[in-house]
Short mmCIF file of C-alpha atoms in Angstrom, two decimals:
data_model
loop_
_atom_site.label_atom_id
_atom_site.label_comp_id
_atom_site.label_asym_id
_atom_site.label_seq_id
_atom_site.Cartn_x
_atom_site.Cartn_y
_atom_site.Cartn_z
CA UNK A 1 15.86 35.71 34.04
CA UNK A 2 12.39 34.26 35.57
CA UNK A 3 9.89 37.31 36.56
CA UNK A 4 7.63 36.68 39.20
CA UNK A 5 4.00 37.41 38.44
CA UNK A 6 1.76 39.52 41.09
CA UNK A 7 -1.41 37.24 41.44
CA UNK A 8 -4.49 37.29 43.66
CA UNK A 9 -4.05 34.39 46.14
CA UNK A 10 -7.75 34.02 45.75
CA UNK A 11 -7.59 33.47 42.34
CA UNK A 12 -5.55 30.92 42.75
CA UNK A 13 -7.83 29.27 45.53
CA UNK A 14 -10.85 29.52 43.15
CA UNK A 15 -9.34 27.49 40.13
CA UNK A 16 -8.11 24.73 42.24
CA UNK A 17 -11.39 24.49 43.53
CA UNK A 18 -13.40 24.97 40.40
CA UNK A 19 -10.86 22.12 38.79
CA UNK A 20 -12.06 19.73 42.14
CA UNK A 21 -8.06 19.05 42.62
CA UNK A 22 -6.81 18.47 45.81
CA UNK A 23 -4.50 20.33 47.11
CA UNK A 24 -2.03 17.28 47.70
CA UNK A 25 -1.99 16.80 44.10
CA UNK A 26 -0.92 20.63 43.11
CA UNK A 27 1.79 20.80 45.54
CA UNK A 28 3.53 17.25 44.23
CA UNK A 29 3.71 19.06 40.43
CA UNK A 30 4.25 22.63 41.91
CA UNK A 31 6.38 22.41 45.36
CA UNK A 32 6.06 25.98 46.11
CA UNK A 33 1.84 26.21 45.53
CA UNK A 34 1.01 26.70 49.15
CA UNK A 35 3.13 29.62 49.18
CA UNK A 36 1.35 31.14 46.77
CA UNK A 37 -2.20 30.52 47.86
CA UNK A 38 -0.62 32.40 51.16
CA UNK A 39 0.70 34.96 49.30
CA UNK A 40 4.17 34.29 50.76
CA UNK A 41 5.79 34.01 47.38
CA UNK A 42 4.68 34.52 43.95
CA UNK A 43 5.37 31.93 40.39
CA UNK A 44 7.06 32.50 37.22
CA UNK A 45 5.11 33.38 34.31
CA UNK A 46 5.79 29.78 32.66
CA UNK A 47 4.62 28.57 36.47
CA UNK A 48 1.80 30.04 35.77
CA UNK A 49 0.81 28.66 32.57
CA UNK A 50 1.63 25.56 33.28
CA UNK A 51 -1.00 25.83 36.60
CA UNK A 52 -3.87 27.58 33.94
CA UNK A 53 -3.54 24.91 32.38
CA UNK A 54 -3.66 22.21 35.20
CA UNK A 55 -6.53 23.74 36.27
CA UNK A 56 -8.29 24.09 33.15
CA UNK A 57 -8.96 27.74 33.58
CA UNK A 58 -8.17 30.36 30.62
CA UNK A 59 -5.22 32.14 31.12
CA UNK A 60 -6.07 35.56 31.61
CA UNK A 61 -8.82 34.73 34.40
CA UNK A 62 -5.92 34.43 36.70
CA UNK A 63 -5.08 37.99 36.30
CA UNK A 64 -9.31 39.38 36.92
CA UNK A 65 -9.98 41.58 39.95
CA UNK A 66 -12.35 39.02 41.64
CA UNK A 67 -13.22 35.29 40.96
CA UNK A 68 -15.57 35.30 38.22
CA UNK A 69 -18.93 33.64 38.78
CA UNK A 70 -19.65 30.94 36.05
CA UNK A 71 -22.93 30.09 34.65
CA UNK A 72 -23.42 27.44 32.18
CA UNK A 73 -24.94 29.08 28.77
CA UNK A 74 -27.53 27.38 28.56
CA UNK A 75 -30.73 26.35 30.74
CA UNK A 76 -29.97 23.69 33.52
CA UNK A 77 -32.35 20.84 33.87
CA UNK A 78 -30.55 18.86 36.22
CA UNK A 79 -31.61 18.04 40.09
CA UNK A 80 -29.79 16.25 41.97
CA UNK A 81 -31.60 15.55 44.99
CA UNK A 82 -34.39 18.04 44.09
CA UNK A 83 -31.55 20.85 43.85
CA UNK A 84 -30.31 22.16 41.29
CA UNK A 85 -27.08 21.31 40.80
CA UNK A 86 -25.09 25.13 42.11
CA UNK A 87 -21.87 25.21 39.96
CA UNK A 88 -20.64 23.48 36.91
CA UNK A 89 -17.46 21.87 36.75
CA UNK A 90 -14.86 23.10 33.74
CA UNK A 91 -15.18 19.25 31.86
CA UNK A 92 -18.60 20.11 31.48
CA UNK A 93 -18.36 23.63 30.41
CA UNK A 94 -15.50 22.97 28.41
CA UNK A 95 -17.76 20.47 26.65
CA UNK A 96 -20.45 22.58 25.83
CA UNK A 97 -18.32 25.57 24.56
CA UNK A 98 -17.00 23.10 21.80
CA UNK A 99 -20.52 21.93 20.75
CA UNK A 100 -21.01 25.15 20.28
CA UNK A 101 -18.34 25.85 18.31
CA UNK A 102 -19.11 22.60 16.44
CA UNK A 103 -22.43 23.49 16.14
CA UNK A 104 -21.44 27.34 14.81
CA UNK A 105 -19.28 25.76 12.07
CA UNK A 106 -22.16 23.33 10.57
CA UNK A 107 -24.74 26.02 10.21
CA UNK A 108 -22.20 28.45 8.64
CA UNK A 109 -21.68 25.27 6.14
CA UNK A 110 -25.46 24.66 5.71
CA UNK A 111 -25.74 28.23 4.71
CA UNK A 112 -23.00 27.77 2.08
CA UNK A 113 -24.56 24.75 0.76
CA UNK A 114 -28.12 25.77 0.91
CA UNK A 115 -29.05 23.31 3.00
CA UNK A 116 -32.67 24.18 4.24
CA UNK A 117 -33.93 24.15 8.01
CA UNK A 118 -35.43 21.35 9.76
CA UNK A 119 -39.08 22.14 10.38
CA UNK A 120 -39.45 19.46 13.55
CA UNK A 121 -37.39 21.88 15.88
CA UNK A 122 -39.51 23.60 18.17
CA UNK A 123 -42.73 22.19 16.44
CA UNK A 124 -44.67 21.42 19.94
CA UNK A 125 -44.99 22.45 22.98
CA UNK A 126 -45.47 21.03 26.54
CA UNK A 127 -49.28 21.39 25.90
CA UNK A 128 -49.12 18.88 23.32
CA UNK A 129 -49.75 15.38 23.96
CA UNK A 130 -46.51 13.18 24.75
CA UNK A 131 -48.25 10.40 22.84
CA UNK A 132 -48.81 12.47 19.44
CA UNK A 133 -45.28 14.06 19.86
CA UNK A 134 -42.98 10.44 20.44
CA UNK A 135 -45.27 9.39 17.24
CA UNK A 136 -44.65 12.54 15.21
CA UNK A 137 -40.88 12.05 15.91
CA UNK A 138 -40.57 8.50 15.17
CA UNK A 139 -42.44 9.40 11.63
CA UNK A 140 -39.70 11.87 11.36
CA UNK A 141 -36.42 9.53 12.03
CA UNK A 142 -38.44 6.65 9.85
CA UNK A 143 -38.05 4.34 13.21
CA UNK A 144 -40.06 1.41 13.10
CA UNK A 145 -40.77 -0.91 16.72
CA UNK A 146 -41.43 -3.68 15.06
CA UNK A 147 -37.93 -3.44 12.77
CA UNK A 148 -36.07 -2.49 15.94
CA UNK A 149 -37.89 -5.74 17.70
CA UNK A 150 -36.03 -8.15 14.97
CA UNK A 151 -32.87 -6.08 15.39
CA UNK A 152 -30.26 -8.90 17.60
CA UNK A 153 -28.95 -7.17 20.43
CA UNK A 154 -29.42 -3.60 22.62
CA UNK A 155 -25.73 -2.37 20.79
CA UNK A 156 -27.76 -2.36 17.54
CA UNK A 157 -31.08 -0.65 18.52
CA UNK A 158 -28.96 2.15 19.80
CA UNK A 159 -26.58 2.22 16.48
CA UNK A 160 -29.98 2.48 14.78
CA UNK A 161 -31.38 5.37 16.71
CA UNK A 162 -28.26 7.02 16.54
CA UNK A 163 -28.22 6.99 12.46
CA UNK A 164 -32.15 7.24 12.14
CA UNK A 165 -31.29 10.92 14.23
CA UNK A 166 -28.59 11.51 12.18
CA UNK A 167 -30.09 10.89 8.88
CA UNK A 168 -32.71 13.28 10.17
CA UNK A 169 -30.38 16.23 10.21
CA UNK A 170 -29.47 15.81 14.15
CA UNK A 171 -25.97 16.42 15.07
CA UNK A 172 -25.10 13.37 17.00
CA UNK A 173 -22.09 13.54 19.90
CA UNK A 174 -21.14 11.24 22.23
CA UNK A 175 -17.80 10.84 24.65
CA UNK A 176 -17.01 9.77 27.48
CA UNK A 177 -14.16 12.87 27.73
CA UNK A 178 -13.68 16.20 27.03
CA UNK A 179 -12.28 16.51 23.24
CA UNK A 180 -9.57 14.71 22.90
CA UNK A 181 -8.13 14.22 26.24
CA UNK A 182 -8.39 11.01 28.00
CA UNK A 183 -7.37 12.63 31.01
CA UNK A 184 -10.44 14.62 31.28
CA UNK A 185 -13.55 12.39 31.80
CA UNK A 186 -17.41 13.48 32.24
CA UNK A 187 -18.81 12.65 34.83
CA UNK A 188 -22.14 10.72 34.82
CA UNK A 189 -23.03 12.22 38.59
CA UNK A 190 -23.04 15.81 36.58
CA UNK A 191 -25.27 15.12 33.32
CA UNK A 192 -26.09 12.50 31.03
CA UNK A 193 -26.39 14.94 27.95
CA UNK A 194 -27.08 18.21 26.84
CA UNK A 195 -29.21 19.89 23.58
CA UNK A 196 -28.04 22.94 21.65
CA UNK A 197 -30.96 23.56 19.52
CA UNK A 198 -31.16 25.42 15.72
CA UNK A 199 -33.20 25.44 13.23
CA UNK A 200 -29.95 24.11 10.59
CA UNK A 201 -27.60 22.59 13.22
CA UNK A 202 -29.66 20.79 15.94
CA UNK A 203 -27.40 18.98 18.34
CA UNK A 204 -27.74 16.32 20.68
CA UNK A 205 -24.51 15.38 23.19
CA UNK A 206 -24.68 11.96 25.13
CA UNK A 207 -22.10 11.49 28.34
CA UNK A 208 -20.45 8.29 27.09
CA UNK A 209 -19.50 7.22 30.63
CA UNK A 210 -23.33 6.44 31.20
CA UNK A 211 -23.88 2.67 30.88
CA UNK A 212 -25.06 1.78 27.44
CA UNK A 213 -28.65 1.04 28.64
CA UNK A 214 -29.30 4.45 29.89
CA UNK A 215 -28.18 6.15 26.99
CA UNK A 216 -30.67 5.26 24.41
CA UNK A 217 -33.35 6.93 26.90
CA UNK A 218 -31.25 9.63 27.26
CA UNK A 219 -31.22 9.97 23.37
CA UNK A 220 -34.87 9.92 23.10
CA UNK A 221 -35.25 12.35 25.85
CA UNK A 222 -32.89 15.11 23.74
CA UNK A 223 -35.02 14.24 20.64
CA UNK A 224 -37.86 15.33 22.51
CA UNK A 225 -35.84 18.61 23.75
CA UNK A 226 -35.34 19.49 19.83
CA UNK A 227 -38.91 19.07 19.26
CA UNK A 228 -39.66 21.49 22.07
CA UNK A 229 -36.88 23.68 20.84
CA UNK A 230 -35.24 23.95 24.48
CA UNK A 231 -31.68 23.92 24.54
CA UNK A 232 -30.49 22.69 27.89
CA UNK A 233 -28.32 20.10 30.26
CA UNK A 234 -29.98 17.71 31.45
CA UNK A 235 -29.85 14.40 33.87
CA UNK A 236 -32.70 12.00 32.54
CA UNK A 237 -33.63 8.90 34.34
CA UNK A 238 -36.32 6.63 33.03
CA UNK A 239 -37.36 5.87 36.84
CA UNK A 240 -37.47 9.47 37.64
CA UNK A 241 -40.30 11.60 37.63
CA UNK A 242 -38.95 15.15 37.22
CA UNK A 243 -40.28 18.53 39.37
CA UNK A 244 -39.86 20.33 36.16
CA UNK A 245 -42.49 20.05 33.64
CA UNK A 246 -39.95 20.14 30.72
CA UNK A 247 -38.21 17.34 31.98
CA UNK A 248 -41.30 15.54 32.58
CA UNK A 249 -42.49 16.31 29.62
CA UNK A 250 -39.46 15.13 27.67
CA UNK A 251 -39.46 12.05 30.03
CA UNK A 252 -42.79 11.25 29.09
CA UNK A 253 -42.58 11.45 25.32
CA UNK A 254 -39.07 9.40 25.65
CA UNK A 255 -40.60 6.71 27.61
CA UNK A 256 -43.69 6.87 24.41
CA UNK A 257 -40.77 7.13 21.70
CA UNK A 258 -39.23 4.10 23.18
CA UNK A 259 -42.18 2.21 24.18
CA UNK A 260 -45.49 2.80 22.95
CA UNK A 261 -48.22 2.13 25.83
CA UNK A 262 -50.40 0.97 23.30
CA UNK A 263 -47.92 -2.22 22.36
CA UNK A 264 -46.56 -2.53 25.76
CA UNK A 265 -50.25 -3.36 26.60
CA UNK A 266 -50.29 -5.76 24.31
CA UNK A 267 -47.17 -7.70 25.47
CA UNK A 268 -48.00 -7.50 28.87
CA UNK A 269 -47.88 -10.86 30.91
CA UNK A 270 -49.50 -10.76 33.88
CA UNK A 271 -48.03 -13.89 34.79
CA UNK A 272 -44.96 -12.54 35.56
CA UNK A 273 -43.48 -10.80 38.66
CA UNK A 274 -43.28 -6.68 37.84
CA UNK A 275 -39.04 -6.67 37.88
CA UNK A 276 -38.88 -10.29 35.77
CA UNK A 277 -41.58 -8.57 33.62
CA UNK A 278 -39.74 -5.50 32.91
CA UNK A 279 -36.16 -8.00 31.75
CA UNK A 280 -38.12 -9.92 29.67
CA UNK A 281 -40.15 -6.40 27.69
CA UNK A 282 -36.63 -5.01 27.47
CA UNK A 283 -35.22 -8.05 25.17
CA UNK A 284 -38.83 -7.88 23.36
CA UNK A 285 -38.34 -4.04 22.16
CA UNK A 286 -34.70 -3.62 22.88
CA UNK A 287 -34.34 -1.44 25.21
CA UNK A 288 -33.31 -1.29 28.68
CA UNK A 289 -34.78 -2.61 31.83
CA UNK A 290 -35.30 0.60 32.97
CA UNK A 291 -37.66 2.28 30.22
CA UNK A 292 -39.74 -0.99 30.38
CA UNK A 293 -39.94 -0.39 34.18
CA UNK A 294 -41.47 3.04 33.59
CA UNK A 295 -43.75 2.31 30.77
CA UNK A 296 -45.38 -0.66 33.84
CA UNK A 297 -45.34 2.18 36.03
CA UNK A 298 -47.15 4.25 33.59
CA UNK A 299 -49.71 1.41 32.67
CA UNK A 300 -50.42 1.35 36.12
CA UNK A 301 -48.84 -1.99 37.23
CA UNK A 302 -46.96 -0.49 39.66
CA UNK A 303 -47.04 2.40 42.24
CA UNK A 304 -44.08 4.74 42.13
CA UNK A 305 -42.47 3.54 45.32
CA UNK A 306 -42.13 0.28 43.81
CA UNK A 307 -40.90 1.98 40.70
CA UNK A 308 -37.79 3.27 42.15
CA UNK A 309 -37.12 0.12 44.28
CA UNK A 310 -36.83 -1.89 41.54
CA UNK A 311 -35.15 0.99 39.48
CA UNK A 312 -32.23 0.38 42.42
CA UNK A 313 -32.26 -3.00 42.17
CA UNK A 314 -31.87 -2.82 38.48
CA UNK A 315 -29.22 0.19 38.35
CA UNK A 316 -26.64 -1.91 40.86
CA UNK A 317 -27.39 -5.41 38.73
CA UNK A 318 -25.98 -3.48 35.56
CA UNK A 319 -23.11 -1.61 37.69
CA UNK A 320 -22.37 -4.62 38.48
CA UNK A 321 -22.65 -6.20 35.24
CA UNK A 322 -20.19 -3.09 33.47
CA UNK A 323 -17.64 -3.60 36.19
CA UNK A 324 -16.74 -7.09 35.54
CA UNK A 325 -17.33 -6.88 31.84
CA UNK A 326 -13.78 -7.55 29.95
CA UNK A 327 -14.71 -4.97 27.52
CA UNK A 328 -15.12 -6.97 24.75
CA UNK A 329 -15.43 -5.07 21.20
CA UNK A 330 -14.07 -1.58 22.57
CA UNK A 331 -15.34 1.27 23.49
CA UNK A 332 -18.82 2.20 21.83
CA UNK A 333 -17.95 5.49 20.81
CA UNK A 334 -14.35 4.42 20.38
CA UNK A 335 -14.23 6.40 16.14
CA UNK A 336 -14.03 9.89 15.49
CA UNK A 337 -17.15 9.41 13.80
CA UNK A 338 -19.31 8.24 17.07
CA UNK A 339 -17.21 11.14 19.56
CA UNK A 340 -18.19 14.33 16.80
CA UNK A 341 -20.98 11.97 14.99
CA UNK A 342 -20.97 11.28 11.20
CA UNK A 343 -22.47 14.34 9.87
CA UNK A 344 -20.47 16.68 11.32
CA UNK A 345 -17.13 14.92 10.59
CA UNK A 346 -17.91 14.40 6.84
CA UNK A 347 -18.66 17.72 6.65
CA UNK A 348 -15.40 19.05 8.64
CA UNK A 349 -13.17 16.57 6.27
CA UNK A 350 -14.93 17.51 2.75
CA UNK A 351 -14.65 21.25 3.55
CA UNK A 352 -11.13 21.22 4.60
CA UNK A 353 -10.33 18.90 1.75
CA UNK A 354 -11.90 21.37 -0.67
CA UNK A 355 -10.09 24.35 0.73
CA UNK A 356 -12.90 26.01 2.37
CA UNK A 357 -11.66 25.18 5.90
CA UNK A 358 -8.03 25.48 7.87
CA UNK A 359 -6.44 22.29 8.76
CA UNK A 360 -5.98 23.70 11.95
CA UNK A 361 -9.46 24.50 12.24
CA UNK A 362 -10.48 20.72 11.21
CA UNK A 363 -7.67 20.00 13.98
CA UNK A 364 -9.13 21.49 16.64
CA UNK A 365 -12.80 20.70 16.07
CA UNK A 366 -12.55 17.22 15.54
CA UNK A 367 -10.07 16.46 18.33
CA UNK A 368 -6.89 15.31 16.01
CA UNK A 369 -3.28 16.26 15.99
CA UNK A 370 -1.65 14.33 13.38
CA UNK A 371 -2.29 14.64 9.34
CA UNK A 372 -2.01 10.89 8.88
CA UNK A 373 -4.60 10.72 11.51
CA UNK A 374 -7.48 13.24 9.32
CA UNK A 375 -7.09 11.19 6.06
CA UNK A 376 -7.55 8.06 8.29
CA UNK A 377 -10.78 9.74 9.23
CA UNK A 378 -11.95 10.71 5.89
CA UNK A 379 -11.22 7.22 4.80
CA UNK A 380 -12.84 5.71 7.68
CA UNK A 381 -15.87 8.00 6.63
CA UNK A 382 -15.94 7.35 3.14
CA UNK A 383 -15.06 10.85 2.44
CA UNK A 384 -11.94 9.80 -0.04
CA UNK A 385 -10.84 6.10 -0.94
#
């Protein structure tokens, strides 16, 4: 026999807002919903898990005196129109608890296997020069402009940061979705990426659903976030110029990382109108439009009013350009090794193989359900043959 559960209509009323679900939607999977927002009538206790889990709320916050009020755990960077942005949606938080967790697990396993902290994070400060810093990390990561100029396409200079971080001892994530589930997807409007920073376990996370030009700014702009040592969420834009100094800071040494003045100076044609300018820079060092736009702007070729203007033209020519692509090769981060990055899969997989990890544990941190599909990982990752 079914129990109903006494529950708070306004606890009810604050996950299906938090979750951003209409109330349309609820009603069509749980006909008597309205009812219980009123009060009027009360749901089962399976009812009731099943909304939790529509909503993407824990469980027992359903059964709290009041509404609890939700902070992210660590610093926001993000404006969105010179605001911060007020509350953060569950993908989002949801996503940074299991970085954290990710991020837990690997320095637990450095400390097992003695392996020794990373003396770039938090090496600078916001005093130091942007220049010295983008060249300090690029010594670091072993990234050479002049290799990445030879490199064929955009797809490849962004591979190569990603594995020049990596190899550095950066834990590299990137989705487009929260875990595992398709269902959930990030949304570009709330952040573009996110830093957890340690000493053993760095991590950088990059919002898939970006278009693939803006994330290899957005990459460079973390980088400089672990050489700060400032964990945070943030919403870089190359044409941006940010209120707060640690985004500007970061900004600037990204847009340095990326594109040295010093060489941009020397490819500079003149001859060329500022926007035509920028396309052709971005094919010379492989990156996108928009980084090249920002490096003119900060050689002085252009005011910032006509930085942004052509920022907007730019940003709807590559909407544009993503919407009627077919797709072709797949989805970038398409591998378990891109969505949890290399080096903390291998490690996952070569732990649990050796015993020192639960399956269920590997399971749940690496976003798989089936067996068959974690030895197709570790082969896929070279871990076993």
């Amino acid at each position: 026999m079914s129990t109903d559960i006494p529950i708070k209509p306004k606890l009810l009323t604050w996950a299906r807002k938090r979750a951003g679900l209409d109330l349309n939607a609820l009603v069509k999977r749980f006909p008597k919903y309205q009812e219980w927002e009123r009060g009027e009538s009360m749901p089962t206790l399976r009812q009731l898990e099943n909304f939790a889990r529509a909503v993407h709320v824990p469980f027992g916050y359903l059964f709290l005196p009041e509404p609890p009020v939700e902070t992210l755990p660590i610093p926001d960077f993000r404006t969105v129109a010179s605001r911060a942005v007020e509350r953060p949606s569950p993908n989002l938080l949801d996503t940074i608890y299991l970085c954290q967790q990710r991020q837990d697990w690997f320095k637990e396993y450095a400390r097992i296997y003695g392996i020794p902290a990373h003396p770039y994070v938090g090496s600078v400060t916001i005093s130091d020069d942007p220049v010295q810093v983008a060249g300090a990390m690029r010594e670091a990561l072993n990234l050479s402009i002049d290799e990445r100029q030879n490199l064929s396409t955009f797809r490849d200079a962004l591979r190569e940061l990603l594995a020049k971080a990596e190899a550095a001892g950066v834990l590299m994530m990137a989705s487009s979705i929260v875990g595992s589930n398709s269902h959930r997807k990030l949304a570009v409007e709330e952040f573009r990426g996110f830093t957890l920073v340690d000493k053993f376990a760095p991590l950088i996370f990059i919002n898939a659903r970006d278009s693939k030009s803006a994330q290899m700014f957005t990459l460079a702009h973390e980088l400089a976030h672990v050489w700060l040592g400032q964990s945070g969420v943030s919403d870089p834009m190359a044409g941006h110029i940010p209120g707060l100094g640690v985004e500007r800071w970061c900004n600037a040494v990204a847009a340095e990382f990326l594109v040295p003045l010093e060489m941009l100076t020397r490819e500079h044609n003149t001859g060329f109108a500022p926007l035509e300018e920028a396309r052709r820079l971005s094919r010379v060092f492989k990156v996108s439009t928009f980084v090249t736009l920002r490096r003119l702007f900060d050689a002085g070729e252009m005011d910032y009013p006509t930085l942004q203007s052509l920022y907007a033209i730019e940003l709807d020519r590559i909407n544009q350009l993503e919407l009627n692509s077919s797709g072709g090769g797949g989805d970038f981060y398409r591998t378990l090794g891109a969505r949890t990055g290399k080096r903390f899969a291998r490690a996952v997989v070569s732990s649990t193989l050796e015993g020192h990890t639960l399956f269920k544990d590997a399971f749940q941190m690496l976003g798989v359900r089936k067996t068959s599909t974690f030895y197709a990982a570790a082969r896929e990752l070279g871990v076993v043959q």
